[in-house]
PDB file of C-alpha atoms in Angstrom:
ATOM      1  CA  MET E   1     198.904   6.741-163.190  1.00 71.00           C
ATOM      2  CA  LYS E   2     197.227   8.502-165.582  1.00 78.00           C
ATOM      3  CA  GLN E   3     197.928   8.709-169.723  1.00 83.00           C
ATOM      4  CA  GLN E   4     197.629  12.473-171.064  1.00 86.00           C
ATOM      5  CA  PRO E   5     195.513  12.290-174.262  1.00 87.00           C
ATOM      6  CA  ARG E   6     196.585  12.314-177.360  1.00 87.00           C
ATOM      7  CA  PRO E   7     196.481  15.549-179.203  1.00 88.00           C
ATOM      8  CA  ASP E   8     194.558  15.278-182.683  1.00 90.00           C
ATOM      9  CA  LEU E   9     195.909  14.607-185.779  1.00 91.00           C
ATOM     10  CA  GLN E  10     196.534  16.781-188.834  1.00 91.00           C
ATOM     11  CA  PRO E  11     195.135  16.018-192.561  1.00 88.00           C
ATOM     12  CA  ILE E  12     197.359  15.121-194.927  1.00 91.00           C
ATOM     13  CA  ARG E  13     197.730  18.134-197.531  1.00 90.00           C
ATOM     14  CA  THR E  14     198.721  16.620-201.190  1.00 90.00           C
ATOM     15  CA  ASN E  15     198.434  17.459-204.474  1.00 92.00           C
ATOM     16  CA  ASP E  16     195.518  15.742-205.896  1.00 92.00           C
ATOM     17  CA  THR E  17     195.392  18.176-209.733  1.00 94.00           C
ATOM     18  CA  ALA E  18     198.974  15.718-209.808  1.00 95.00           C
ATOM     19  CA  THR E  19     197.656  12.560-208.341  1.00 95.00           C
ATOM     20  CA  ILE E  20     194.264  11.833-210.631  1.00 97.00           C
ATOM     21  CA  LEU E  21     196.912  13.502-213.723  1.00 97.00           C
ATOM     22  CA  VAL E  22     198.842  10.981-213.139  1.00 97.00           C
ATOM     23  CA  GLY E  23     196.259   8.614-213.004  1.00 98.00           C
ATOM     24  CA  THR E  24     194.135   9.138-215.972  1.00 98.00           C
ATOM     25  CA  THR E  25     197.838   9.331-218.155  1.00 98.00           C
ATOM     26  CA  LEU E  26     198.712   6.269-217.111  1.00 98.00           C
ATOM     27  CA  TRP E  27     195.170   4.680-218.515  1.00 98.00           C
ATOM     28  CA  LEU E  28     196.133   7.082-221.547  1.00 98.00           C
ATOM     29  CA  VAL E  29     198.654   5.110-221.859  1.00 98.00           C
ATOM     30  CA  ALA E  30     197.266   1.573-220.990  1.00 97.00           C
ATOM     31  CA  LEU E  31     194.712   2.206-224.225  1.00 97.00           C
ATOM     32  CA  ILE E  32     196.622   3.251-226.801  1.00 97.00           C
ATOM     33  CA  VAL E  33     199.409   0.104-226.137  1.00 97.00           C
ATOM     34  CA  LEU E  34     195.797  -2.188-226.008  1.00 96.00           C
ATOM     35  CA  LEU E  35     195.549  -0.054-229.685  1.00 95.00           C
ATOM     36  CA  ILE E  36     198.102  -0.999-231.618  1.00 96.00           C
ATOM     37  CA  ALA E  37     197.957  -5.213-229.841  1.00 94.00           C
ATOM     38  CA  ARG E  38     194.698  -4.923-230.872  1.00 91.00           C
ATOM     39  CA  PRO E  39     192.609  -7.338-228.867  1.00 87.00           C
ATOM     40  CA  GLU E  40     190.440  -9.617-230.111  1.00 91.00           C
ATOM     41  CA  GLU E  41     188.399  -8.951-226.297  1.00 91.00           C
ATOM     42  CA  THR E  42     187.709  -5.549-225.844  1.00 92.00           C
ATOM     43  CA  ARG E  43     186.894  -5.525-222.084  1.00 95.00           C
ATOM     44  CA  TRP E  44     190.230  -4.514-221.736  1.00 94.00           C
ATOM     45  CA  LEU E  45     189.710  -1.190-224.257  1.00 96.00           C
ATOM     46  CA  TRP E  46     186.241  -0.363-223.105  1.00 96.00           C
ATOM     47  CA  THR E  47     188.559  -0.548-219.299  1.00 97.00           C
ATOM     48  CA  CYS E  48     190.959   2.084-220.292  1.00 97.00           C
ATOM     49  CA  ALA E  49     188.600   3.973-222.048  1.00 98.00           C
ATOM     50  CA  ALA E  50     186.483   4.887-218.792  1.00 98.00           C
ATOM     51  CA  GLY E  51     189.512   5.211-216.586  1.00 98.00           C
ATOM     52  CA  PHE E  52     190.205   7.568-219.164  1.00 98.00           C
ATOM     53  CA  GLY E  53     187.113   9.082-219.329  1.00 98.00           C
ATOM     54  CA  LEU E  54     186.704   9.284-215.550  1.00 98.00           C
ATOM     55  CA  GLY E  55     190.314  10.752-215.347  1.00 98.00           C
ATOM     56  CA  LEU E  56     188.764  13.657-217.275  1.00 98.00           C
ATOM     57  CA  PHE E  57     186.048  13.948-214.862  1.00 98.00           C
ATOM     58  CA  GLY E  58     188.406  13.515-212.053  1.00 97.00           C
ATOM     59  CA  LEU E  59     190.327  16.522-213.181  1.00 96.00           C
ATOM     60  CA  ALA E  60     187.736  18.685-213.411  1.00 96.00           C
ATOM     61  CA  TYR E  61     185.981  18.471-209.971  1.00 96.00           C
ATOM     62  CA  ILE E  62     188.807  18.435-208.215  1.00 94.00           C
ATOM     63  CA  ARG E  63     190.231  22.319-210.412  1.00 92.00           C
ATOM     64  CA  ARG E  64     185.768  22.499-209.535  1.00 94.00           C
ATOM     65  CA  ARG E  65     186.396  22.240-206.072  1.00 92.00           C
ATOM     66  CA  ASP E  66     189.628  23.690-205.177  1.00 89.00           C
ATOM     67  CA  ARG E  67     188.315  27.243-206.633  1.00 91.00           C
ATOM     68  CA  ARG E  68     185.328  27.768-203.904  1.00 88.00           C
ATOM     69  CA  PRO E  69     186.885  30.111-201.928  1.00 80.00           C
TER      70      PRO E  69
END
């Protein structure tokens, strides 16, 4: 008995802007917490700052992509 070929899967529709916004907000919260805690090592401050900055870049990128026809 020959099997029927499976139909192609459709991509899942997601809200990319909301996902990136949540991640960016979490990086900002972590940065604020670390600024209050004043760690001796600044590596974590720079990691949070980079995550926040890249999140802002991601938001701009996604919004620009979504405006395209």
